[in-house]
DNA sequence: ATGGTCGCGCTGCGA
C-alpha cells in the first residue's frame, strides 16, 4: 500500500515557510511529487525533508527560481530518470521519474500557456511530445503513475465557469481533446474513479478572492495506466492545505 | 472589468 501526494508548491521555500513540513508529517505520504519547486539543489530544505524520512530527488530548471520538479520518497527509488530526453523541455525541469519495483512514478509540470501564443504553442508541442514519450516508456515500464500539474481542466465539471472559460488557456477545446485522447490511450484519472462530484478544484487564482469563493480549476492529477485501476484504494484533494495557489492531490494505491 | 496577486531574483517576469 502506497500513498502518493502531488503538490504544485509554487516555490518550495515559500511553502516550507507556510508549514509544508508539518503538513507532510500529518498526512505521511509514501511518495511526494512536487512541481514548481522554483529552487536549485541545496535550496530545497533538503535536510528538513530527510529528517522526516524522505529520500530527496529533484530536477531543477536551468533558470533560477523557475519551474522544477521533484520526487521525495520514504523508500529509496531503484532508479531515477531526469527529464524526457528533449532539451527544450528538460532545461525547464518539467519531468522526473522514479522506479519502485515494476511501478514507475513520474512528477510532471506541464507548461502554462497563459502568457501568450508562443507559450501556448510550446504547451501544445509538449502535450504531444509527452504523450509520445509515455508511449515509448510503456514498452519497458508498463505500470505508470503520472502525477502532476497538467495545466488542463479535463471535463466541464472540473472548472467553476465552463461556458466563460472556453477561450482560456487550460480549458481550450484542443487541450481537452488532447486529454480525451490521452485517456483513450489507456490512462485513468484516479480521482474520478473515487469521486464524481463537481467543484473538486486543485487550483485557484491568487487574484480577486478566487479561493474564498471556490472559483477554481482541477488541473492536478494522478493519471494511472489502466492496468492499475483495480489497485486504487482511495483518492482525495486536500483543499484546506494552504501553502500555494494549488492544493495537494492524493491517491492511495495497493502496490 | 485588460484589473486582480503571488514567488523569485532583481528593479521585471512568469504564472
Tab-separated table of N, CA and C (backbone and C1' of nucleotides) in Angstrom, chain A residues 10-11 13-14 18 63-66 109 206-207, chain B residues 1 3-10 13-15:
chain	number	residue	atom	x	y	z
A	10	UNK	N	4.390	26.047	-5.792
A	10	UNK	CA	4.626	27.453	-6.155
A	10	UNK	C	5.773	28.042	-5.337
A	11	UNK	N	6.913	27.357	-5.383
A	11	UNK	CA	8.081	27.773	-4.604
A	11	UNK	C	8.176	26.961	-3.321
A	13	UNK	N	10.442	26.845	-1.083
A	13	UNK	CA	10.927	27.588	0.089
A	13	UNK	C	9.793	28.359	0.738
A	14	UNK	N	8.953	28.952	-0.083
A	14	UNK	CA	7.782	29.654	0.442
A	14	UNK	C	6.841	28.684	1.144
A	18	UNK	N	5.366	28.223	5.108
A	18	UNK	CA	3.935	28.217	5.470
A	18	UNK	C	3.507	26.892	6.119
A	63	UNK	N	17.140	27.963	-15.373
A	63	UNK	CA	16.830	29.324	-14.921
A	63	UNK	C	16.452	29.315	-13.432
A	64	UNK	N	17.170	30.077	-12.647
A	64	UNK	CA	16.942	30.087	-11.196
A	64	UNK	C	15.555	30.642	-10.854
A	65	UNK	N	14.938	30.005	-9.862
A	65	UNK	CA	13.645	30.490	-9.376
A	65	UNK	C	12.473	30.139	-10.272
A	66	UNK	N	12.699	29.225	-11.235
A	66	UNK	CA	11.659	28.909	-12.225
A	66	UNK	C	11.386	27.405	-12.278
A	109	UNK	N	5.343	18.683	-14.667
A	109	UNK	CA	4.792	20.044	-14.640
A	109	UNK	C	4.601	20.498	-16.084
A	206	UNK	N	-4.703	33.584	-7.388
A	206	UNK	CA	-4.460	34.407	-6.206
A	206	UNK	C	-5.286	35.695	-6.257
A	207	UNK	N	-5.806	35.998	-7.434
A	207	UNK	CA	-6.472	37.289	-7.617
A	207	UNK	C	-7.953	37.220	-7.301
B	1	DA	P	-17.567	45.007	-19.633
B	1	DA	O5'	-16.510	44.931	-18.448
B	1	DA	C5'	-15.199	45.058	-18.845
B	1	DA	C4'	-14.443	45.756	-17.738
B	1	DA	C3'	-12.933	45.470	-17.841
B	1	DA	O3'	-12.256	46.632	-17.452
B	1	DA	C1'	-13.692	44.863	-15.725
B	3	DG	P	-5.307	47.244	-17.498
B	3	DG	O5'	-6.093	47.010	-16.134
B	3	DG	C5'	-5.468	46.308	-15.083
B	3	DG	C4'	-6.356	46.391	-13.854
B	3	DG	C3'	-5.844	45.600	-12.650
B	3	DG	O3'	-6.278	46.266	-11.451
B	3	DG	C1'	-7.926	44.722	-13.330
B	4	DG	P	-5.264	46.405	-10.255
B	4	DG	O5'	-5.535	45.103	-9.388
B	4	DG	C5'	-6.795	44.907	-8.753
B	4	DG	C4'	-6.982	43.439	-8.454
B	4	DG	C3'	-5.755	42.761	-7.817
B	4	DG	O3'	-5.925	42.710	-6.406
B	4	DG	C1'	-6.568	41.489	-9.699
B	5	DT	P	-4.729	42.572	-5.471
B	5	DT	O5'	-4.128	41.125	-5.797
B	5	DT	C5'	-4.738	39.962	-5.287
B	5	DT	C4'	-3.714	38.838	-5.288
B	5	DT	C3'	-2.473	39.127	-4.437
B	5	DT	O3'	-2.060	37.914	-3.848
B	5	DT	C1'	-1.805	38.631	-6.605
B	6	DC	P	-1.775	37.837	-2.297
B	6	DC	O5'	-0.813	36.566	-2.278
B	6	DC	C5'	0.559	36.763	-2.447
B	6	DC	C4'	1.034	35.814	-3.521
B	6	DC	C3'	2.506	35.540	-3.398
B	6	DC	O3'	2.666	34.347	-2.653
B	6	DC	C1'	1.845	35.898	-5.685
B	7	DG	P	4.005	34.142	-1.839
B	7	DG	O5'	5.037	33.720	-2.969
B	7	DG	C5'	4.958	32.432	-3.572
B	7	DG	C4'	6.175	32.252	-4.450
B	7	DG	C3'	7.500	32.547	-3.744
B	7	DG	O3'	8.405	31.501	-4.051
B	7	DG	C1'	7.266	33.942	-5.675
B	8	DC	P	9.803	31.400	-3.359
B	8	DC	O5'	10.750	32.072	-4.445
B	8	DC	C5'	10.888	31.471	-5.728
B	8	DC	C4'	11.626	32.404	-6.651
B	8	DC	C3'	12.948	32.925	-6.082
B	8	DC	O3'	14.018	32.429	-6.868
B	8	DC	C1'	11.661	34.660	-7.117
B	9	DG	P	15.503	32.666	-6.529
B	9	DG	O5'	15.875	33.951	-7.409
B	9	DG	C5'	15.747	33.893	-8.823
B	9	DG	C4'	15.943	35.271	-9.412
B	9	DG	C3'	17.294	35.936	-9.124
B	9	DG	O3'	17.669	36.680	-10.275
B	9	DG	C1'	15.593	37.321	-8.330
B	10	DC	P	19.045	37.498	-10.425
B	10	DC	O5'	18.620	39.037	-10.512
B	10	DC	C5'	17.858	39.489	-11.629
B	10	DC	C4'	16.860	40.540	-11.201
B	10	DC	C3'	17.396	41.974	-11.243
B	10	DC	O3'	16.369	42.771	-11.748
B	10	DC	C1'	16.432	41.571	-9.170
B	13	DC	P	10.132	42.331	-18.436
B	13	DC	O5'	9.875	40.888	-17.840
B	13	DC	C5'	10.973	40.049	-17.504
B	13	DC	C4'	10.456	38.781	-16.891
B	13	DC	C3'	9.254	38.171	-17.648
B	13	DC	O3'	9.578	36.836	-17.935
B	13	DC	C1'	8.802	38.302	-15.326
B	14	DG	P	8.816	36.113	-19.195
B	14	DG	O5'	8.249	34.802	-18.509
B	14	DG	C5'	8.996	34.108	-17.521
B	14	DG	C4'	8.035	33.464	-16.564
B	14	DG	C3'	6.790	32.866	-17.233
B	14	DG	O3'	6.661	31.530	-16.802
B	14	DG	C1'	6.167	34.214	-15.386
B	15	DA	P	5.560	30.528	-17.453
B	15	DA	O5'	4.434	30.532	-16.345
B	15	DA	C5'	4.724	29.960	-15.069
B	15	DA	C4'	3.673	30.369	-14.087
B	15	DA	C3'	2.260	29.864	-14.397
B	15	DA	O3'	1.847	28.976	-13.389
B	15	DA	C1'	2.237	32.114	-13.635
